[in-house]
CSV table of C-alpha atoms in Angstrom, one decimal:
chain,number,residue,atom,x,y,z
E,32,MET,CA,14.9,-134.6,13.2
E,33,LEU,CA,15.4,-132.7,10.0
E,34,SER,CA,15.6,-134.8,6.9
E,35,SER,CA,18.9,-135.1,5.0
E,36,SER,CA,17.2,-133.8,1.9
E,37,PHE,CA,16.7,-130.4,3.7
E,38,PHE,CA,20.5,-129.9,3.7
E,39,THR,CA,21.4,-131.7,0.4
E,40,LEU,CA,18.9,-129.5,-1.4
E,41,LEU,CA,21.2,-126.5,-0.7
E,42,LEU,CA,23.8,-128.1,-3.0
E,43,ALA,CA,21.2,-128.4,-5.8
E,44,LEU,CA,19.9,-124.9,-5.7
E,45,THR,CA,21.6,-122.2,-7.8
E,46,ALA,CA,21.4,-118.4,-7.4
E,47,ALA,CA,19.4,-117.8,-9.8
E,48,SER,CA,9.0,-99.5,-6.5
E,49,SER,CA,5.9,-98.5,-4.8
E,50,PRO,CA,5.4,-95.0,-3.5
E,51,VAL,CA,6.2,-94.3,0.2
E,52,VAL,CA,3.1,-93.1,2.1
E,53,ILE,CA,3.3,-91.4,5.5
E,54,ARG,CA,0.6,-92.8,7.8
E,55,ASP,CA,-1.3,-90.6,10.3
E,56,ASN,CA,-2.7,-93.3,12.5
E,57,LEU,CA,-1.3,-96.3,14.5
E,58,ILE,CA,-0.7,-99.3,12.2
E,59,LYS,CA,-2.4,-102.0,14.1
E,60,LEU,CA,-2.4,-105.7,13.1
E,61,PRO,CA,-4.7,-108.2,14.8
E,62,LEU,CA,-3.0,-111.3,16.1
E,63,VAL,CA,-4.7,-114.7,16.0
E,64,LYS,CA,-4.1,-117.5,18.5
E,65,ARG,CA,-4.4,-120.9,17.0
E,66,ILE,CA,-4.7,-124.1,19.0
E,67,ASN,CA,-3.1,-127.1,17.3
E,68,SER,CA,-4.6,-130.2,18.8
E,69,THR,CA,-1.4,-132.2,18.8
E,70,GLY,CA,-1.0,-132.7,22.5
E,71,SER,CA,0.8,-130.4,25.0
E,72,ALA,CA,3.6,-132.9,25.3
E,73,ASN,CA,4.4,-131.7,21.7
E,74,ILE,CA,4.2,-128.1,22.9
E,75,LEU,CA,6.7,-128.8,25.7
E,76,GLN,CA,9.0,-130.7,23.4
E,77,ARG,CA,8.8,-128.0,20.8
E,78,ASP,CA,9.6,-125.3,23.4
E,79,GLN,CA,12.5,-127.3,24.8
E,80,ALA,CA,13.9,-127.9,21.3
E,81,ARG,CA,13.7,-124.2,20.7
E,82,ALA,CA,15.4,-123.4,24.0
E,83,LYS,CA,18.2,-125.9,23.3
E,84,SER,CA,18.8,-124.2,19.9
E,85,PHE,CA,19.0,-120.8,21.7
E,86,LYS,CA,21.5,-122.2,24.2
E,87,THR,CA,23.7,-124.3,21.9
E,88,GLN,CA,23.7,-122.1,18.8
E,89,GLY,CA,23.3,-118.6,20.4
E,90,ARG,CA,20.7,-117.6,17.7
E,91,PRO,CA,18.5,-119.1,15.0
E,92,HIS,CA,21.2,-120.0,12.6
E,93,SER,CA,22.4,-121.2,9.2
E,94,THR,CA,24.8,-124.2,9.1
E,95,GLN,CA,26.0,-123.2,5.6
E,96,PHE,CA,26.6,-119.4,5.5
E,97,LYS,CA,28.9,-118.7,8.4
E,98,HIS,CA,31.5,-116.4,6.8
E,99,GLY,CA,35.0,-116.7,8.1
E,100,SER,CA,34.4,-120.3,9.1
E,101,THR,CA,35.2,-123.9,7.1
E,102,ALA,CA,22.4,-107.5,11.5
E,103,ALA,CA,8.2,-89.1,11.1
E,104,ALA,CA,5.2,-91.3,10.6
E,105,ALA,CA,2.6,-92.5,13.1
E,106,PRO,CA,2.5,-96.0,14.5
E,107,VAL,CA,0.8,-98.8,12.6
E,108,SER,CA,-0.9,-101.7,14.3
E,109,VAL,CA,-1.9,-105.1,13.1
E,110,PRO,CA,-4.1,-107.9,14.7
E,111,ILE,CA,-2.5,-111.2,15.6
E,112,THR,CA,-3.9,-114.7,16.1
E,113,ASN,CA,-2.7,-117.1,18.8
E,114,GLY,CA,-2.7,-120.9,18.3
E,115,VAL,CA,-1.1,-122.0,21.6
E,116,VAL,CA,1.9,-123.1,19.6
E,117,SER,CA,2.0,-119.8,17.8
E,118,TYR,CA,0.5,-116.3,17.4
E,119,THR,CA,0.1,-115.5,13.7
E,120,VAL,CA,-0.4,-112.3,11.7
E,121,GLU,CA,-1.9,-111.9,8.3
E,122,VAL,CA,0.7,-110.5,5.8
E,123,SER,CA,0.2,-109.8,2.1
E,124,ILE,CA,3.1,-110.2,-0.3
E,125,GLY,CA,3.5,-109.0,-3.9
E,126,SER,CA,1.2,-107.2,-6.4
E,127,PRO,CA,-1.3,-108.4,-6.9
E,128,ALA,CA,-1.1,-109.4,-3.3
E,129,LYS,CA,-1.2,-112.9,-1.8
E,130,THR,CA,-2.1,-113.5,1.8
E,131,PHE,CA,0.1,-115.5,4.3
E,132,ASN,CA,-0.3,-116.3,8.0
E,133,LEU,CA,3.1,-115.8,9.6
E,134,ILE,CA,4.2,-116.6,13.1
E,135,VAL,CA,5.1,-113.5,15.1
E,136,ASP,CA,8.6,-114.1,16.5
E,137,THR,CA,10.8,-111.9,18.7
E,138,GLY,CA,13.3,-114.7,19.0
E,139,SER,CA,14.3,-114.5,15.3
E,140,SER,CA,14.5,-111.7,12.7
E,141,ASN,CA,14.2,-113.3,9.2
E,142,THR,CA,10.8,-112.9,7.5
E,143,TRP,CA,9.8,-115.6,5.1
E,144,ALA,CA,6.9,-117.5,3.6
E,145,GLY,CA,6.1,-120.5,1.5
E,146,ALA,CA,6.0,-123.2,4.2
E,147,ASP,CA,2.6,-124.3,2.8
E,148,GLU,CA,3.4,-125.6,-0.7
E,149,SER,CA,-0.1,-124.8,-1.8
E,150,ASN,CA,0.5,-121.1,-1.1
E,151,PRO,CA,3.9,-120.2,-2.6
E,152,VAL,CA,5.5,-116.7,-2.6
E,153,PRO,CA,4.4,-114.8,-5.8
E,154,ALA,CA,6.5,-115.7,-8.8
E,155,GLY,CA,7.0,-112.0,-9.6
E,156,SER,CA,9.3,-111.5,-6.5
E,157,ARG,CA,12.7,-110.1,-7.5
E,158,SER,CA,15.6,-112.5,-6.8
E,159,THR,CA,18.6,-111.4,-4.8
E,160,GLY,CA,20.7,-114.2,-6.2
E,161,GLN,CA,21.2,-115.5,-2.6
E,162,LEU,CA,20.1,-118.5,-0.7
E,163,VAL,CA,18.7,-118.3,2.8
E,164,GLU,CA,18.6,-120.9,5.6
E,165,VAL,CA,17.5,-120.6,9.2
E,166,ILE,CA,17.3,-123.4,11.8
E,167,TYR,CA,15.2,-122.7,14.8
E,168,GLY,CA,15.5,-126.0,16.8
E,169,SER,CA,11.7,-126.5,16.5
E,170,GLY,CA,11.8,-126.2,12.7
E,171,ALA,CA,13.9,-124.9,9.8
E,172,PHE,CA,13.6,-123.6,6.3
E,173,LEU,CA,15.7,-123.3,3.2
E,174,GLY,CA,15.1,-121.2,0.1
E,175,GLU,CA,15.9,-118.1,-1.9
E,176,GLU,CA,16.1,-114.6,-0.6
E,177,VAL,CA,13.8,-112.3,-2.7
E,178,ILE,CA,12.7,-108.7,-2.8
E,179,ASP,CA,9.0,-107.8,-2.9
E,180,THR,CA,6.3,-105.5,-1.5
E,181,ILE,CA,4.7,-106.6,1.8
E,182,THR,CA,1.6,-105.2,3.5
E,183,LEU,CA,0.7,-105.5,7.2
E,184,GLY,CA,-2.6,-104.0,7.9
E,185,GLY,CA,-2.3,-100.4,6.7
E,186,LEU,CA,1.5,-100.6,6.4
E,187,THR,CA,2.8,-101.2,2.9
E,188,ILE,CA,6.6,-101.7,2.7
E,189,PRO,CA,8.1,-101.8,-0.8
E,190,SER,CA,11.4,-103.6,-1.5
E,191,GLN,CA,11.4,-105.8,1.6
E,192,SER,CA,13.9,-108.7,1.7
E,193,ILE,CA,12.1,-112.0,2.5
E,194,GLY,CA,12.8,-115.7,2.3
E,195,ASP,CA,10.9,-117.7,-0.3
E,196,ALA,CA,10.9,-121.2,1.2
E,197,VAL,CA,11.8,-124.1,-1.1
E,198,ILE,CA,11.6,-126.6,1.7
E,199,SER,CA,10.6,-126.3,5.4
E,200,GLU,CA,9.9,-128.5,8.4
E,201,GLY,CA,8.0,-127.9,11.6
E,202,PHE,CA,5.6,-125.2,10.3
E,203,GLU,CA,2.4,-127.1,9.7
E,204,GLY,CA,-0.7,-124.9,9.6
E,205,VAL,CA,1.2,-121.7,9.0
E,206,ASP,CA,3.0,-120.1,6.1
E,207,GLY,CA,6.2,-118.9,7.7
E,208,ILE,CA,7.6,-116.3,10.2
E,209,LEU,CA,7.5,-112.6,10.7
E,210,GLY,CA,10.8,-112.1,12.5
E,211,ILE,CA,10.7,-108.9,14.6
E,212,GLY,CA,13.7,-109.6,16.9
E,213,PRO,CA,17.2,-107.9,16.8
E,214,THR,CA,18.5,-107.3,13.3
E,215,ASP,CA,21.8,-109.1,14.1
E,216,LEU,CA,20.0,-112.3,14.5
E,217,THR,CA,19.8,-112.4,10.6
E,218,GLU,CA,23.6,-112.3,10.4
E,219,ASP,CA,25.0,-115.0,7.9
E,220,THR,CA,21.6,-116.5,7.3
E,221,THR,CA,22.0,-115.8,3.6
E,222,SER,CA,24.7,-116.9,1.2
E,223,GLY,CA,25.7,-113.2,0.7
E,224,GLY,CA,26.6,-112.8,4.3
E,225,GLY,CA,26.0,-109.8,6.5
E,226,THR,CA,22.5,-109.0,8.0
E,227,VAL,CA,19.1,-108.7,6.4
E,228,PRO,CA,17.0,-105.5,7.2
E,229,THR,CA,13.9,-106.5,9.2
E,230,VAL,CA,10.4,-105.3,8.5
E,231,THR,CA,10.8,-102.7,11.2
E,232,ASP,CA,14.1,-101.5,9.8
E,233,ASN,CA,12.7,-100.9,6.3
E,234,ALA,CA,9.5,-99.3,7.5
E,235,PHE,CA,11.5,-96.8,9.6
E,236,THR,CA,14.1,-96.1,6.9
E,237,LEU,CA,11.4,-95.4,4.3
E,238,GLY,CA,9.6,-93.0,6.7
E,239,LEU,CA,6.5,-95.2,7.0
E,240,ILE,CA,6.9,-95.2,10.8
E,241,GLY,CA,8.4,-92.6,13.1
E,242,THR,CA,10.1,-94.9,15.5
E,243,LYS,CA,11.5,-98.4,15.5
E,244,GLU,CA,9.0,-99.4,18.2
E,245,VAL,CA,6.9,-102.6,18.1
E,246,GLY,CA,4.1,-102.9,20.6
E,247,ILE,CA,2.9,-106.4,21.4
E,248,SER,CA,-0.4,-107.1,23.1
E,249,LEU,CA,-1.4,-110.7,23.8
E,250,GLU,CA,-4.4,-112.0,25.8
E,251,PRO,CA,-5.3,-115.3,27.4
E,252,THR,CA,-8.0,-117.2,25.6
E,253,THR,CA,-10.2,-120.2,26.0
E,254,SER,CA,-10.9,-120.6,22.3
E,255,LEU,CA,-9.2,-122.9,19.8
E,256,SER,CA,-8.6,-120.0,17.4
E,257,VAL,CA,-9.3,-116.4,18.2
E,258,THR,CA,-8.1,-112.9,17.2
E,259,ASN,CA,-7.1,-111.8,20.6
E,260,GLY,CA,-3.8,-109.8,20.2
E,261,GLU,CA,-2.4,-106.8,18.5
E,262,LEU,CA,0.9,-105.9,16.9
E,263,VAL,CA,1.7,-102.1,16.6
E,264,PHE,CA,4.5,-100.8,14.4
E,265,GLY,CA,6.0,-97.3,15.0
E,266,GLY,CA,4.7,-96.8,18.6
E,267,ILE,CA,2.6,-98.2,21.4
E,268,ASP,CA,-1.1,-98.5,22.0
E,269,THR,CA,-1.7,-97.0,25.4
E,270,SER,CA,-5.2,-98.5,25.6
E,271,LYS,CA,-3.6,-101.9,25.9
E,272,PHE,CA,-1.7,-101.5,29.2
E,273,THR,CA,-2.3,-100.0,32.7
E,274,GLY,CA,0.1,-98.0,34.8
E,275,ASN,CA,3.7,-97.3,33.6
E,276,LEU,CA,6.1,-99.2,31.4
E,277,LEU,CA,8.8,-100.8,33.4
E,278,SER,CA,12.4,-99.7,32.8
E,279,VAL,CA,14.8,-102.6,32.9
E,280,SER,CA,18.1,-103.1,31.1
E,281,VAL,CA,18.3,-106.1,28.8
E,282,SER,CA,20.8,-107.3,26.2
E,283,VAL,CA,19.7,-108.3,22.8
E,284,ILE,CA,23.1,-109.1,21.3
E,285,PRO,CA,26.6,-108.7,22.7
E,286,HIS,CA,27.1,-105.3,21.0
E,287,TYR,CA,23.6,-103.9,21.5
E,288,ALA,CA,21.9,-102.7,24.7
E,289,VAL,CA,18.2,-103.1,24.9
E,290,VAL,CA,16.4,-101.4,27.8
E,291,PHE,CA,13.0,-101.9,29.3
E,292,SER,CA,12.0,-98.3,29.7
E,293,LEU,CA,9.6,-97.3,32.5
E,294,ILE,CA,7.8,-94.2,31.6
E,295,ASN,CA,7.8,-91.6,34.4
E,296,VAL,CA,9.7,-93.5,37.1
E,297,LEU,CA,11.5,-96.6,38.1
E,298,SER,CA,15.1,-97.7,38.2
E,299,HIS,CA,17.4,-99.3,35.6
E,300,SER,CA,19.2,-102.6,36.1
E,301,PRO,CA,22.6,-103.5,34.6
E,302,ILE,CA,22.5,-104.6,31.0
E,303,THR,CA,22.5,-108.3,30.8
E,304,SER,CA,25.8,-109.5,29.5
E,305,THR,CA,25.4,-113.2,30.1
E,306,SER,CA,25.7,-115.3,27.0
E,307,PRO,CA,23.7,-116.8,25.3
E,308,ALA,CA,20.7,-114.9,26.7
E,309,SER,CA,22.6,-111.7,25.6
E,310,THR,CA,22.1,-112.7,22.0
E,311,PHE,CA,18.3,-112.3,22.2
E,312,VAL,CA,16.0,-110.0,24.2
E,313,GLY,CA,17.7,-111.1,27.4
E,314,ILE,CA,17.0,-109.9,30.9
E,315,ASP,CA,17.9,-110.7,34.5
E,316,GLN,CA,15.1,-111.7,36.8
E,317,THR,CA,14.4,-113.5,40.1
E,318,ILE,CA,11.4,-115.7,40.7
E,319,THR,CA,9.8,-116.3,44.1
E,320,TYR,CA,6.7,-118.1,45.2
E,321,GLY,CA,3.9,-116.9,47.5
E,322,THR,CA,3.8,-114.4,50.3
E,323,ALA,CA,6.6,-116.1,52.1
E,324,GLY,CA,8.9,-115.4,49.2
E,325,THR,CA,10.0,-119.0,48.7
E,326,PRO,CA,12.9,-119.0,46.3
E,327,ILE,CA,12.2,-120.6,42.9
E,328,LEU,CA,14.9,-119.1,40.7
E,329,ALA,CA,17.8,-116.9,41.9
E,330,SER,CA,18.7,-113.8,39.9
E,331,THR,CA,19.9,-115.1,36.5
E,332,ALA,CA,19.7,-114.4,32.8
E,333,GLY,CA,17.0,-115.5,30.3
E,334,ILE,CA,14.8,-114.2,27.5
E,335,LEU,CA,11.4,-112.9,26.5
E,336,ASP,CA,10.1,-114.8,23.5
E,337,THR,CA,6.8,-114.7,21.6
E,338,GLY,CA,7.8,-117.9,19.8
E,339,THR,CA,7.8,-120.0,22.9
E,340,THR,CA,4.4,-121.1,24.2
E,341,LEU,CA,5.0,-121.9,27.9
E,342,LEU,CA,6.9,-120.3,30.8
E,343,LEU,CA,10.0,-122.3,30.9
E,344,ILE,CA,12.4,-122.3,33.9
E,345,ALA,CA,15.6,-124.3,34.7
E,346,SER,CA,15.2,-127.9,35.9
E,347,ASP,CA,16.3,-127.1,39.4
E,348,ALA,CA,13.8,-124.2,39.5
E,349,ILE,CA,11.0,-126.6,38.3
E,350,ALA,CA,11.9,-128.9,41.2
E,351,ALA,CA,11.5,-126.0,43.7
E,352,TYR,CA,8.2,-125.0,42.0
E,353,GLU,CA,6.9,-128.6,42.3
E,354,ALA,CA,7.9,-128.7,45.9
E,355,ALA,CA,6.1,-125.4,46.6
E,356,THR,CA,2.9,-126.2,44.8
E,357,GLY,CA,2.7,-130.0,45.1
E,358,ALA,CA,2.5,-130.3,41.3
E,359,VAL,CA,3.4,-133.5,39.6
E,360,LEU,CA,4.1,-134.4,36.0
E,361,ASP,CA,1.2,-135.7,33.9
E,362,GLU,CA,2.6,-138.3,31.6
E,363,THR,CA,-0.2,-138.0,29.1
E,364,THR,CA,0.1,-134.2,28.4
E,365,GLY,CA,3.7,-133.6,29.5
E,366,LEU,CA,2.5,-130.7,31.7
E,367,LEU,CA,2.5,-130.4,35.4
E,368,THR,CA,-0.8,-131.0,37.1
E,369,ILE,CA,-2.4,-130.2,40.5
E,370,THR,CA,-5.5,-131.2,42.3
E,371,SER,CA,-8.5,-128.9,43.0
E,372,ALA,CA,-7.4,-128.7,46.7
E,373,GLN,CA,-3.9,-127.7,45.6
E,374,PHE,CA,-5.3,-125.1,43.2
E,375,ALA,CA,-7.3,-123.6,46.1
E,376,ASN,CA,-4.0,-123.1,47.9
E,377,LEU,CA,-1.9,-122.1,44.9
E,378,GLN,CA,-0.1,-118.7,45.4
E,379,SER,CA,1.3,-116.2,42.9
E,380,LEU,CA,4.7,-116.2,41.4
E,381,PHE,CA,6.6,-113.0,41.7
E,382,PHE,CA,9.1,-111.8,39.1
E,383,GLN,CA,11.7,-109.3,40.1
E,384,ILE,CA,12.8,-107.5,37.0
E,385,GLY,CA,14.8,-104.2,37.0
E,386,GLY,CA,14.0,-103.3,40.6
E,387,GLU,CA,10.2,-103.9,40.1
E,388,THR,CA,8.0,-106.9,41.0
E,389,PHE,CA,5.5,-108.4,38.6
E,390,GLU,CA,2.9,-110.7,40.1
E,391,PHE,CA,1.9,-113.8,38.1
E,392,THR,CA,-1.3,-114.9,39.6
E,393,PRO,CA,-2.5,-118.5,40.4
E,394,ASN,CA,-4.9,-118.2,37.4
E,395,ALA,CA,-2.2,-117.1,35.1
E,396,GLN,CA,-0.2,-120.3,36.0
E,397,LEU,CA,-3.0,-122.5,34.6
E,398,PHE,CA,-3.4,-123.9,31.1
E,399,PRO,CA,-6.9,-122.9,29.9
E,400,ARG,CA,-9.2,-125.6,31.4
E,401,ALA,CA,-11.7,-125.2,28.5
E,402,LEU,CA,-8.9,-126.4,26.2
E,403,ASN,CA,-7.8,-129.4,28.1
E,404,THR,CA,-9.2,-132.0,25.7
E,405,ALA,CA,-7.7,-130.2,22.7
E,406,ILE,CA,-4.3,-131.1,24.0
E,407,GLY,CA,-5.1,-134.6,25.0
E,408,GLY,CA,-5.8,-133.9,28.6
E,409,GLN,CA,-8.8,-134.7,30.9
E,410,ALA,CA,-11.6,-132.1,30.9
E,411,ASP,CA,-11.7,-131.9,34.7
E,412,SER,CA,-8.0,-131.8,35.3
E,413,ILE,CA,-5.9,-128.8,36.2
E,414,TYR,CA,-2.7,-128.3,34.2
E,415,LEU,CA,0.0,-125.7,34.6
E,416,ILE,CA,1.9,-123.6,32.0
E,417,VAL,CA,5.1,-123.5,34.0
E,418,GLY,CA,7.4,-126.0,32.3
E,419,ASP,CA,10.9,-127.5,32.5
E,420,LEU,CA,13.5,-125.7,30.4
E,421,GLY,CA,15.4,-129.1,30.2
E,422,THR,CA,18.7,-127.9,31.7
E,423,GLU,CA,20.0,-126.8,35.1
E,424,SER,CA,20.4,-123.1,36.0
E,425,GLY,CA,23.8,-121.4,35.6
E,426,GLU,CA,24.1,-122.0,31.8
E,427,GLY,CA,23.5,-118.4,30.7
E,428,LEU,CA,19.8,-118.9,29.6
E,429,ASP,CA,17.8,-120.1,32.6
E,430,PHE,CA,14.3,-119.1,31.7
E,431,ILE,CA,12.1,-118.2,28.7
E,432,ASN,CA,9.1,-116.0,29.5
E,433,GLY,CA,7.0,-117.2,26.6
E,434,GLN,CA,3.5,-116.5,25.4
E,435,SER,CA,1.9,-117.6,28.6
E,436,PHE,CA,3.8,-114.9,30.5
E,437,LEU,CA,3.4,-112.2,27.8
E,438,GLU,CA,-0.4,-112.8,27.7
E,439,ARG,CA,-0.5,-111.1,31.1
E,440,PHE,CA,1.8,-108.1,30.3
E,441,TYR,CA,2.3,-105.5,27.5
E,442,LEU,CA,5.6,-105.7,25.7
E,443,VAL,CA,7.3,-103.0,23.6
E,444,PHE,CA,10.5,-103.6,21.6
E,445,ASP,CA,12.2,-100.4,20.6
E,446,SER,CA,15.2,-101.4,18.5
E,447,GLY,CA,15.9,-97.8,17.5
E,448,ASN,CA,16.6,-96.6,21.0
E,449,SER,CA,17.8,-100.0,22.3
E,450,GLN,CA,14.9,-100.4,24.8
E,451,VAL,CA,12.0,-102.6,25.6
E,452,GLY,CA,8.9,-101.8,27.7
E,453,LEU,CA,6.9,-104.1,30.1
E,454,ALA,CA,3.7,-103.1,31.7
E,455,THR,CA,0.6,-104.6,33.4
E,456,THR,CA,-2.6,-104.9,31.4
E,457,PRO,CA,-6.3,-105.5,32.2
E,458,PHE,CA,-5.5,-109.3,31.8
E,459,THR,CA,-2.7,-109.3,34.4
E,460,ASP,CA,-5.2,-110.3,37.1
E,461,ALA,CA,-7.8,-111.9,34.9
E,462,THR,CA,-9.4,-115.3,35.8
E,463,THR,CA,-9.7,-116.4,32.2
E,464,ASN,CA,-8.2,-119.8,32.7
């Protein structure tokens, strides 16, 4: 529950160029996965709170700023870090630069820092005279929108609009968010109204990158904190995936079409128009279990989201999954669990997306066993990363393919051409867990 001071602070606040360089190489940023030992029940609760916000609000949102009521350079890549609850990327702000660890989030589009009060945004940032507020369901922040130079790996973006948090909740251990979702998700998050250009928008407009593509490579891990992912701006890293990129239509917001583009072949599916999934990177998919094709989730709409940890499916789909696998709820961790004998018989889940089938192996369905004790579980138990969305299917957002799914496939978000790519990787069939 957000404290009342979070909202009352809004009433107390008042409104109070670097050269552009064309890059010749991919801008790659390493991603770091961080394991927060707070118990997986908290992970599930956080994911469900985030899902509830998506479904009830239609986007990360501001309660205060709804107007009319009472969005030729080479690619740049950056490493990212994963912490079960979040993948983070190192971002520098200001000159001289200060370093911040920001959550990489395709489910929102505002970039902001200052969650850690000991590491505030540089005082030299130029004020826009506007307040900014975003509520995520699993957290929120309120502050001032400012302009400053930010650097991601080899990519330096002058005059980027970012949030300078005055107060935030739900972001322990990180400094804020790098929002790389659809631009329209920033609509009315500032007191000035309208949308806020994203990092990708600005880099493209300034000629720092040649396309509005963001390539995301995540990998399964058995370490508490490890740099095991990569974020690429302005293109894709073909070394990170195998085969082709799937072409499947998706909807990001009601007025924008986003397409999963399969290079060389494959069919297109109709653009998802189902709300509220259509507000985000929404797709239609069907899930079946095993070689017999046992139905788990009929064709329906949902989203792909780097900010969600688990693979969440509607409550009725979870019941079908439990019946198929024999899994039961573990009260201590909040995750489903199976016995060793049941694991020996566990079969793959099959995701039908855009006319193609993606296999999610038995190993991919496991929480990393080496990390069981870090989330309050038993070292010798077997936990599953398939979780309950918390609502029945048929509500317009019936699944969230979170980090646990995306660690097995390569994702490309191309906002410039309204398309997204999905492909297998060397980790699709890995037995890491």
